[in-house]
Amino acid sequence: MGLVLFGLTGGLGSGKSTVAARFRAQGLPVIDADALAREVVAKGTEGLEAVVRAFGPEVLLPDGSLDRARVAAIVFADPEKRRLLNAIVHPRITALTMERAAALEARGERLGCYEAALLVENGIADMFRPLVVVAVPEAVQIARAMARDGATEDEVRARLAAQLPLASKIAVADHVIDNAGDRAATERQADEVLASIRARLGVPAGADRPGSGHGA
Ligand code: ADP
């Protein structure tokens, strides 16, 4: 029996990581696209070498790691540079995602979650069905992102402008988690959604945790 990877998405600061943490606590393996995006350009990787070939050594910090703020500023200002960066990073993220998924499958997992901010924007939402979208009103999203990142409202709004509005993601979602309330309310919804996905796919709690025998 193969592995089903379902999608978890939302907007900046909508609560994806919060829901992903709850899924993990319930024993579900989660592949975090954001973490993979860092991994493929980590110090010493061939991905970082490719970025330096394209953008020059000035995108490196003195310790030889990628100056992410510098790169963000460059690609934010220049769509051509953004395409260039994406052409380097995206195929490597895809390859690493497939590698991680294969490893999960090899150890007998039947269900996992792929957490990614831009699943819908990148046109790959249908590869990760059912799709779970974490939603909050925009004002909450902005306030939480500002608090988490120590950013100004303008900075958060500028980053939001590169994403589809949450309403467009809700429109293509199979499950929506409303994260406008407290964490306990969100965790309850996350548990319900996970139970519903497990039931629909016929993967009982615990079956995605080989050797554990217990789930939620
Ligand atoms: P995302 O991964 O979608 O960017 P996070 O899960 O990091 O969003 O949530 C954004 C910020 O809001 C984090 O600092 C998180 O701790 C906080 N947060 C998330 N959900 C809630 C909630 N229900 N109540 C209060 N704060 C929350």
mmCIF file with all atom_site columns, C-alpha atoms in Angstrom, residues 33-190:
data_model
loop_
_atom_site.group_PDB
_atom_site.id
_atom_site.type_symbol
_atom_site.label_atom_id
_atom_site.label_alt_id
_atom_site.label_comp_id
_atom_site.label_asym_id
_atom_site.label_entity_id
_atom_site.label_seq_id
_atom_site.pdbx_PDB_ins_code
_atom_site.Cartn_x
_atom_site.Cartn_y
_atom_site.Cartn_z
_atom_site.occupancy
_atom_site.B_iso_or_equiv
_atom_site.pdbx_formal_charge
_atom_site.auth_seq_id
_atom_site.auth_comp_id
_atom_site.auth_asym_id
_atom_site.auth_atom_id
_atom_site.pdbx_PDB_model_num
ATOM 1   C CA . ALA A 1 33  ? 8.633   22.540 2.394   1.00 0.00 ? 33  ALA A CA 1
ATOM 2   C CA . ASP A 1 34  ? 10.044  25.595 4.152   1.00 0.00 ? 34  ASP A CA 1
ATOM 3   C CA . ALA A 1 35  ? 12.609  23.463 5.959   1.00 0.00 ? 35  ALA A CA 1
ATOM 4   C CA . LEU A 1 36  ? 13.498  21.715 2.690   1.00 0.00 ? 36  LEU A CA 1
ATOM 5   C CA . ALA A 1 37  ? 13.902  25.115 1.015   1.00 0.00 ? 37  ALA A CA 1
ATOM 6   C CA . ARG A 1 38  ? 16.541  25.953 3.621   1.00 0.00 ? 38  ARG A CA 1
ATOM 7   C CA . GLU A 1 39  ? 18.143  22.548 3.379   1.00 0.00 ? 39  GLU A CA 1
ATOM 8   C CA . VAL A 1 40  ? 18.714  22.674 -0.390  1.00 0.00 ? 40  VAL A CA 1
ATOM 9   C CA . VAL A 1 41  ? 20.798  25.857 -0.048  1.00 0.00 ? 41  VAL A CA 1
ATOM 10  C CA . ALA A 1 42  ? 22.425  25.035 3.284   1.00 0.00 ? 42  ALA A CA 1
ATOM 11  C CA . LYS A 1 43  ? 26.155  25.604 3.692   1.00 0.00 ? 43  LYS A CA 1
ATOM 12  C CA . GLY A 1 44  ? 28.179  23.088 1.738   1.00 0.00 ? 44  GLY A CA 1
ATOM 13  C CA . THR A 1 45  ? 25.379  22.021 -0.608  1.00 0.00 ? 45  THR A CA 1
ATOM 14  C CA . GLU A 1 46  ? 25.548  21.892 -4.370  1.00 0.00 ? 46  GLU A CA 1
ATOM 15  C CA . GLY A 1 47  ? 22.360  24.000 -4.317  1.00 0.00 ? 47  GLY A CA 1
ATOM 16  C CA . LEU A 1 48  ? 24.198  26.814 -2.563  1.00 0.00 ? 48  LEU A CA 1
ATOM 17  C CA . GLU A 1 49  ? 27.016  26.557 -5.117  1.00 0.00 ? 49  GLU A CA 1
ATOM 18  C CA . ALA A 1 50  ? 24.435  26.980 -7.892  1.00 0.00 ? 50  ALA A CA 1
ATOM 19  C CA . VAL A 1 51  ? 22.995  30.076 -6.199  1.00 0.00 ? 51  VAL A CA 1
ATOM 20  C CA . VAL A 1 52  ? 26.467  31.586 -5.838  1.00 0.00 ? 52  VAL A CA 1
ATOM 21  C CA . ARG A 1 53  ? 27.240  30.862 -9.500  1.00 0.00 ? 53  ARG A CA 1
ATOM 22  C CA . ALA A 1 54  ? 24.051  32.714 -10.479 1.00 0.00 ? 54  ALA A CA 1
ATOM 23  C CA . PHE A 1 55  ? 24.066  35.589 -7.991  1.00 0.00 ? 55  PHE A CA 1
ATOM 24  C CA . GLY A 1 56  ? 27.717  35.998 -7.067  1.00 0.00 ? 56  GLY A CA 1
ATOM 25  C CA . PRO A 1 57  ? 29.616  35.528 -3.811  1.00 0.00 ? 57  PRO A CA 1
ATOM 26  C CA . GLU A 1 58  ? 28.054  38.691 -2.385  1.00 0.00 ? 58  GLU A CA 1
ATOM 27  C CA . VAL A 1 59  ? 24.997  36.630 -1.396  1.00 0.00 ? 59  VAL A CA 1
ATOM 28  C CA . LEU A 1 60  ? 27.134  34.757 1.142   1.00 0.00 ? 60  LEU A CA 1
ATOM 29  C CA . LEU A 1 61  ? 27.533  35.718 4.781   1.00 0.00 ? 61  LEU A CA 1
ATOM 30  C CA . PRO A 1 62  ? 31.051  35.790 6.209   1.00 0.00 ? 62  PRO A CA 1
ATOM 31  C CA . ASP A 1 63  ? 30.541  32.272 7.595   1.00 0.00 ? 63  ASP A CA 1
ATOM 32  C CA . GLY A 1 64  ? 29.823  30.941 4.077   1.00 0.00 ? 64  GLY A CA 1
ATOM 33  C CA . SER A 1 65  ? 26.102  30.434 4.583   1.00 0.00 ? 65  SER A CA 1
ATOM 34  C CA . LEU A 1 66  ? 23.468  32.056 2.400   1.00 0.00 ? 66  LEU A CA 1
ATOM 35  C CA . ASP A 1 67  ? 22.483  35.628 3.272   1.00 0.00 ? 67  ASP A CA 1
ATOM 36  C CA . ARG A 1 68  ? 18.753  34.970 2.971   1.00 0.00 ? 68  ARG A CA 1
ATOM 37  C CA . ALA A 1 69  ? 17.782  38.584 3.624   1.00 0.00 ? 69  ALA A CA 1
ATOM 38  C CA . ARG A 1 70  ? 20.092  39.710 0.828   1.00 0.00 ? 70  ARG A CA 1
ATOM 39  C CA . VAL A 1 71  ? 18.689  37.183 -1.608  1.00 0.00 ? 71  VAL A CA 1
ATOM 40  C CA . ALA A 1 72  ? 15.132  38.064 -0.587  1.00 0.00 ? 72  ALA A CA 1
ATOM 41  C CA . ALA A 1 73  ? 15.824  41.753 -1.271  1.00 0.00 ? 73  ALA A CA 1
ATOM 42  C CA . ILE A 1 74  ? 17.322  40.956 -4.698  1.00 0.00 ? 74  ILE A CA 1
ATOM 43  C CA . VAL A 1 75  ? 14.500  38.727 -5.910  1.00 0.00 ? 75  VAL A CA 1
ATOM 44  C CA . PHE A 1 76  ? 11.821  40.926 -4.413  1.00 0.00 ? 76  PHE A CA 1
ATOM 45  C CA . ALA A 1 77  ? 13.042  43.819 -6.540  1.00 0.00 ? 77  ALA A CA 1
ATOM 46  C CA . ASP A 1 78  ? 13.568  41.861 -9.771  1.00 0.00 ? 78  ASP A CA 1
ATOM 47  C CA . PRO A 1 79  ? 11.129  39.262 -11.164 1.00 0.00 ? 79  PRO A CA 1
ATOM 48  C CA . GLU A 1 80  ? 13.779  37.927 -13.563 1.00 0.00 ? 80  GLU A CA 1
ATOM 49  C CA . LYS A 1 81  ? 16.110  37.219 -10.629 1.00 0.00 ? 81  LYS A CA 1
ATOM 50  C CA . ARG A 1 82  ? 13.210  35.623 -8.796  1.00 0.00 ? 82  ARG A CA 1
ATOM 51  C CA . ARG A 1 83  ? 12.620  33.261 -11.718 1.00 0.00 ? 83  ARG A CA 1
ATOM 52  C CA . LEU A 1 84  ? 16.326  32.449 -11.769 1.00 0.00 ? 84  LEU A CA 1
ATOM 53  C CA . LEU A 1 85  ? 16.342  31.636 -8.051  1.00 0.00 ? 85  LEU A CA 1
ATOM 54  C CA . ASN A 1 86  ? 13.178  29.551 -8.364  1.00 0.00 ? 86  ASN A CA 1
ATOM 55  C CA . ALA A 1 87  ? 14.699  27.623 -11.272 1.00 0.00 ? 87  ALA A CA 1
ATOM 56  C CA . ILE A 1 88  ? 17.594  26.673 -8.998  1.00 0.00 ? 88  ILE A CA 1
ATOM 57  C CA . VAL A 1 89  ? 15.670  25.992 -5.823  1.00 0.00 ? 89  VAL A CA 1
ATOM 58  C CA . HIS A 1 90  ? 12.352  24.466 -6.928  1.00 0.00 ? 90  HIS A CA 1
ATOM 59  C CA . PRO A 1 91  ? 13.634  21.328 -8.686  1.00 0.00 ? 91  PRO A CA 1
ATOM 60  C CA . ARG A 1 92  ? 15.891  20.623 -5.710  1.00 0.00 ? 92  ARG A CA 1
ATOM 61  C CA . ILE A 1 93  ? 12.994  21.004 -3.274  1.00 0.00 ? 93  ILE A CA 1
ATOM 62  C CA . THR A 1 94  ? 10.907  18.679 -5.442  1.00 0.00 ? 94  THR A CA 1
ATOM 63  C CA . ALA A 1 95  ? 13.681  16.086 -5.516  1.00 0.00 ? 95  ALA A CA 1
ATOM 64  C CA . LEU A 1 96  ? 14.169  16.262 -1.749  1.00 0.00 ? 96  LEU A CA 1
ATOM 65  C CA . THR A 1 97  ? 10.407  16.029 -1.161  1.00 0.00 ? 97  THR A CA 1
ATOM 66  C CA . MET A 1 98  ? 10.273  12.881 -3.263  1.00 0.00 ? 98  MET A CA 1
ATOM 67  C CA . GLU A 1 99  ? 13.276  11.475 -1.434  1.00 0.00 ? 99  GLU A CA 1
ATOM 68  C CA . ARG A 1 100 ? 11.637  12.121 1.951   1.00 0.00 ? 100 ARG A CA 1
ATOM 69  C CA . ALA A 1 101 ? 8.331   10.685 0.779   1.00 0.00 ? 101 ALA A CA 1
ATOM 70  C CA . ALA A 1 102 ? 10.109  7.567  -0.486  1.00 0.00 ? 102 ALA A CA 1
ATOM 71  C CA . ALA A 1 103 ? 11.844  7.189  2.877   1.00 0.00 ? 103 ALA A CA 1
ATOM 72  C CA . LEU A 1 104 ? 8.505   7.430  4.701   1.00 0.00 ? 104 LEU A CA 1
ATOM 73  C CA . GLU A 1 105 ? 7.014   4.859  2.376   1.00 0.00 ? 105 GLU A CA 1
ATOM 74  C CA . ALA A 1 106 ? 10.006  2.568  2.801   1.00 0.00 ? 106 ALA A CA 1
ATOM 75  C CA . ARG A 1 107 ? 9.501   2.530  6.550   1.00 0.00 ? 107 ARG A CA 1
ATOM 76  C CA . GLY A 1 108 ? 5.874   1.569  6.064   1.00 0.00 ? 108 GLY A CA 1
ATOM 77  C CA . GLU A 1 109 ? 4.104   4.879  6.601   1.00 0.00 ? 109 GLU A CA 1
ATOM 78  C CA . ARG A 1 110 ? 0.773   5.099  4.801   1.00 0.00 ? 110 ARG A CA 1
ATOM 79  C CA . LEU A 1 111 ? -0.146  8.697  5.528   1.00 0.00 ? 111 LEU A CA 1
ATOM 80  C CA . GLY A 1 112 ? 1.858   11.898 5.773   1.00 0.00 ? 112 GLY A CA 1
ATOM 81  C CA . CYS A 1 113 ? 1.403   15.617 5.408   1.00 0.00 ? 113 CYS A CA 1
ATOM 82  C CA . TYR A 1 114 ? 3.178   18.025 3.071   1.00 0.00 ? 114 TYR A CA 1
ATOM 83  C CA . GLU A 1 115 ? 3.226   21.518 4.580   1.00 0.00 ? 115 GLU A CA 1
ATOM 84  C CA . ALA A 1 116 ? 3.890   24.293 2.067   1.00 0.00 ? 116 ALA A CA 1
ATOM 85  C CA . ALA A 1 117 ? 2.905   27.957 1.923   1.00 0.00 ? 117 ALA A CA 1
ATOM 86  C CA . LEU A 1 118 ? 2.648   28.117 -1.859  1.00 0.00 ? 118 LEU A CA 1
ATOM 87  C CA . LEU A 1 119 ? 0.983   24.839 -2.841  1.00 0.00 ? 119 LEU A CA 1
ATOM 88  C CA . VAL A 1 120 ? -1.883  26.619 -4.558  1.00 0.00 ? 120 VAL A CA 1
ATOM 89  C CA . GLU A 1 121 ? 0.265   29.395 -6.068  1.00 0.00 ? 121 GLU A CA 1
ATOM 90  C CA . ASN A 1 122 ? 2.610   26.767 -7.510  1.00 0.00 ? 122 ASN A CA 1
ATOM 91  C CA . GLY A 1 123 ? -0.254  24.865 -9.106  1.00 0.00 ? 123 GLY A CA 1
ATOM 92  C CA . ILE A 1 124 ? 0.478   21.599 -7.303  1.00 0.00 ? 124 ILE A CA 1
ATOM 93  C CA . ALA A 1 125 ? -2.417  21.476 -4.826  1.00 0.00 ? 125 ALA A CA 1
ATOM 94  C CA . ASP A 1 126 ? -4.018  18.589 -6.692  1.00 0.00 ? 126 ASP A CA 1
ATOM 95  C CA . MET A 1 127 ? -0.918  16.458 -6.093  1.00 0.00 ? 127 MET A CA 1
ATOM 96  C CA . PHE A 1 128 ? -1.582  16.678 -2.357  1.00 0.00 ? 128 PHE A CA 1
ATOM 97  C CA . ARG A 1 129 ? -5.233  15.834 -1.857  1.00 0.00 ? 129 ARG A CA 1
ATOM 98  C CA . PRO A 1 130 ? -7.040  16.132 0.405   1.00 0.00 ? 130 PRO A CA 1
ATOM 99  C CA . LEU A 1 131 ? -5.926  19.725 0.871   1.00 0.00 ? 131 LEU A CA 1
ATOM 100 C CA . VAL A 1 132 ? -6.153  21.323 4.316   1.00 0.00 ? 132 VAL A CA 1
ATOM 101 C CA . VAL A 1 133 ? -6.161  25.129 4.468   1.00 0.00 ? 133 VAL A CA 1
ATOM 102 C CA . VAL A 1 134 ? -5.530  27.032 7.701   1.00 0.00 ? 134 VAL A CA 1
ATOM 103 C CA . ALA A 1 135 ? -7.470  30.289 7.612   1.00 0.00 ? 135 ALA A CA 1
ATOM 104 C CA . VAL A 1 136 ? -7.706  33.438 9.701   1.00 0.00 ? 136 VAL A CA 1
ATOM 105 C CA . PRO A 1 137 ? -9.034  36.912 8.901   1.00 0.00 ? 137 PRO A CA 1
ATOM 106 C CA . GLU A 1 138 ? -6.360  39.058 7.272   1.00 0.00 ? 138 GLU A CA 1
ATOM 107 C CA . ALA A 1 139 ? -6.104  41.408 10.252  1.00 0.00 ? 139 ALA A CA 1
ATOM 108 C CA . VAL A 1 140 ? -5.256  38.457 12.548  1.00 0.00 ? 140 VAL A CA 1
ATOM 109 C CA . GLN A 1 141 ? -2.817  37.068 9.992   1.00 0.00 ? 141 GLN A CA 1
ATOM 110 C CA . ILE A 1 142 ? -0.987  40.394 9.799   1.00 0.00 ? 142 ILE A CA 1
ATOM 111 C CA . ALA A 1 143 ? -0.943  40.938 13.580  1.00 0.00 ? 143 ALA A CA 1
ATOM 112 C CA . ARG A 1 144 ? 0.427   37.426 14.265  1.00 0.00 ? 144 ARG A CA 1
ATOM 113 C CA . ALA A 1 145 ? 3.033   37.617 11.506  1.00 0.00 ? 145 ALA A CA 1
ATOM 114 C CA . MET A 1 146 ? 4.185   41.034 12.787  1.00 0.00 ? 146 MET A CA 1
ATOM 115 C CA . ALA A 1 147 ? 4.493   39.687 16.336  1.00 0.00 ? 147 ALA A CA 1
ATOM 116 C CA . ARG A 1 148 ? 6.254   36.488 15.262  1.00 0.00 ? 148 ARG A CA 1
ATOM 117 C CA . ASP A 1 149 ? 8.713   38.081 12.845  1.00 0.00 ? 149 ASP A CA 1
ATOM 118 C CA . GLY A 1 150 ? 9.208   41.448 14.526  1.00 0.00 ? 150 GLY A CA 1
ATOM 119 C CA . ALA A 1 151 ? 8.096   42.994 11.229  1.00 0.00 ? 151 ALA A CA 1
ATOM 120 C CA . THR A 1 152 ? 6.178   46.157 10.438  1.00 0.00 ? 152 THR A CA 1
ATOM 121 C CA . GLU A 1 153 ? 2.708   46.042 8.941   1.00 0.00 ? 153 GLU A CA 1
ATOM 122 C CA . ASP A 1 154 ? 4.101   47.312 5.623   1.00 0.00 ? 154 ASP A CA 1
ATOM 123 C CA . GLU A 1 155 ? 6.705   44.534 5.541   1.00 0.00 ? 155 GLU A CA 1
ATOM 124 C CA . VAL A 1 156 ? 4.086   41.875 6.215   1.00 0.00 ? 156 VAL A CA 1
ATOM 125 C CA . ARG A 1 157 ? 1.728   43.361 3.618   1.00 0.00 ? 157 ARG A CA 1
ATOM 126 C CA . ALA A 1 158 ? 4.513   43.373 1.033   1.00 0.00 ? 158 ALA A CA 1
ATOM 127 C CA . ARG A 1 159 ? 5.152   39.665 1.624   1.00 0.00 ? 159 ARG A CA 1
ATOM 128 C CA . LEU A 1 160 ? 1.433   38.917 1.561   1.00 0.00 ? 160 LEU A CA 1
ATOM 129 C CA . ALA A 1 161 ? 1.212   40.568 -1.843  1.00 0.00 ? 161 ALA A CA 1
ATOM 130 C CA . ALA A 1 162 ? 3.293   37.692 -3.270  1.00 0.00 ? 162 ALA A CA 1
ATOM 131 C CA . GLN A 1 163 ? 0.687   35.168 -2.074  1.00 0.00 ? 163 GLN A CA 1
ATOM 132 C CA . LEU A 1 164 ? -2.831  34.412 -3.209  1.00 0.00 ? 164 LEU A CA 1
ATOM 133 C CA . PRO A 1 165 ? -5.459  35.709 -0.796  1.00 0.00 ? 165 PRO A CA 1
ATOM 134 C CA . LEU A 1 166 ? -6.597  33.064 1.691   1.00 0.00 ? 166 LEU A CA 1
ATOM 135 C CA . ALA A 1 167 ? -10.073 33.145 0.142   1.00 0.00 ? 167 ALA A CA 1
ATOM 136 C CA . SER A 1 168 ? -8.653  31.667 -3.087  1.00 0.00 ? 168 SER A CA 1
ATOM 137 C CA . LYS A 1 169 ? -7.089  28.815 -1.112  1.00 0.00 ? 169 LYS A CA 1
ATOM 138 C CA . ILE A 1 170 ? -10.245 28.189 0.897   1.00 0.00 ? 170 ILE A CA 1
ATOM 139 C CA . ALA A 1 171 ? -12.063 27.929 -2.442  1.00 0.00 ? 171 ALA A CA 1
ATOM 140 C CA . VAL A 1 172 ? -9.973  24.886 -3.440  1.00 0.00 ? 172 VAL A CA 1
ATOM 141 C CA . ALA A 1 173 ? -9.666  23.321 0.025   1.00 0.00 ? 173 ALA A CA 1
ATOM 142 C CA . ASP A 1 174 ? -11.086 19.958 1.079   1.00 0.00 ? 174 ASP A CA 1
ATOM 143 C CA . HIS A 1 175 ? -10.834 20.916 4.762   1.00 0.00 ? 175 HIS A CA 1
ATOM 144 C CA . VAL A 1 176 ? -10.603 24.363 6.330   1.00 0.00 ? 176 VAL A CA 1
ATOM 145 C CA . ILE A 1 177 ? -9.239  24.922 9.837   1.00 0.00 ? 177 ILE A CA 1
ATOM 146 C CA . ASP A 1 178 ? -10.331 28.225 11.348  1.00 0.00 ? 178 ASP A CA 1
ATOM 147 C CA . ASN A 1 179 ? -7.384  29.476 13.426  1.00 0.00 ? 179 ASN A CA 1
ATOM 148 C CA . ALA A 1 180 ? -8.964  32.770 14.541  1.00 0.00 ? 180 ALA A CA 1
ATOM 149 C CA . GLY A 1 181 ? -9.730  31.354 17.979  1.00 0.00 ? 181 GLY A CA 1
ATOM 150 C CA . ASP A 1 182 ? -7.375  30.079 20.648  1.00 0.00 ? 182 ASP A CA 1
ATOM 151 C CA . ARG A 1 183 ? -4.830  27.302 20.127  1.00 0.00 ? 183 ARG A CA 1
ATOM 152 C CA . ALA A 1 184 ? -7.009  24.724 21.847  1.00 0.00 ? 184 ALA A CA 1
ATOM 153 C CA . ALA A 1 185 ? -9.819  25.352 19.361  1.00 0.00 ? 185 ALA A CA 1
ATOM 154 C CA . THR A 1 186 ? -7.379  24.975 16.469  1.00 0.00 ? 186 THR A CA 1
ATOM 155 C CA . GLU A 1 187 ? -5.930  21.768 17.894  1.00 0.00 ? 187 GLU A CA 1
ATOM 156 C CA . ARG A 1 188 ? -9.424  20.306 18.230  1.00 0.00 ? 188 ARG A CA 1
ATOM 157 C CA . GLN A 1 189 ? -10.142 21.095 14.587  1.00 0.00 ? 189 GLN A CA 1
ATOM 158 C CA . ALA A 1 190 ? -6.778  19.675 13.521  1.00 0.00 ? 190 ALA A CA 1
#
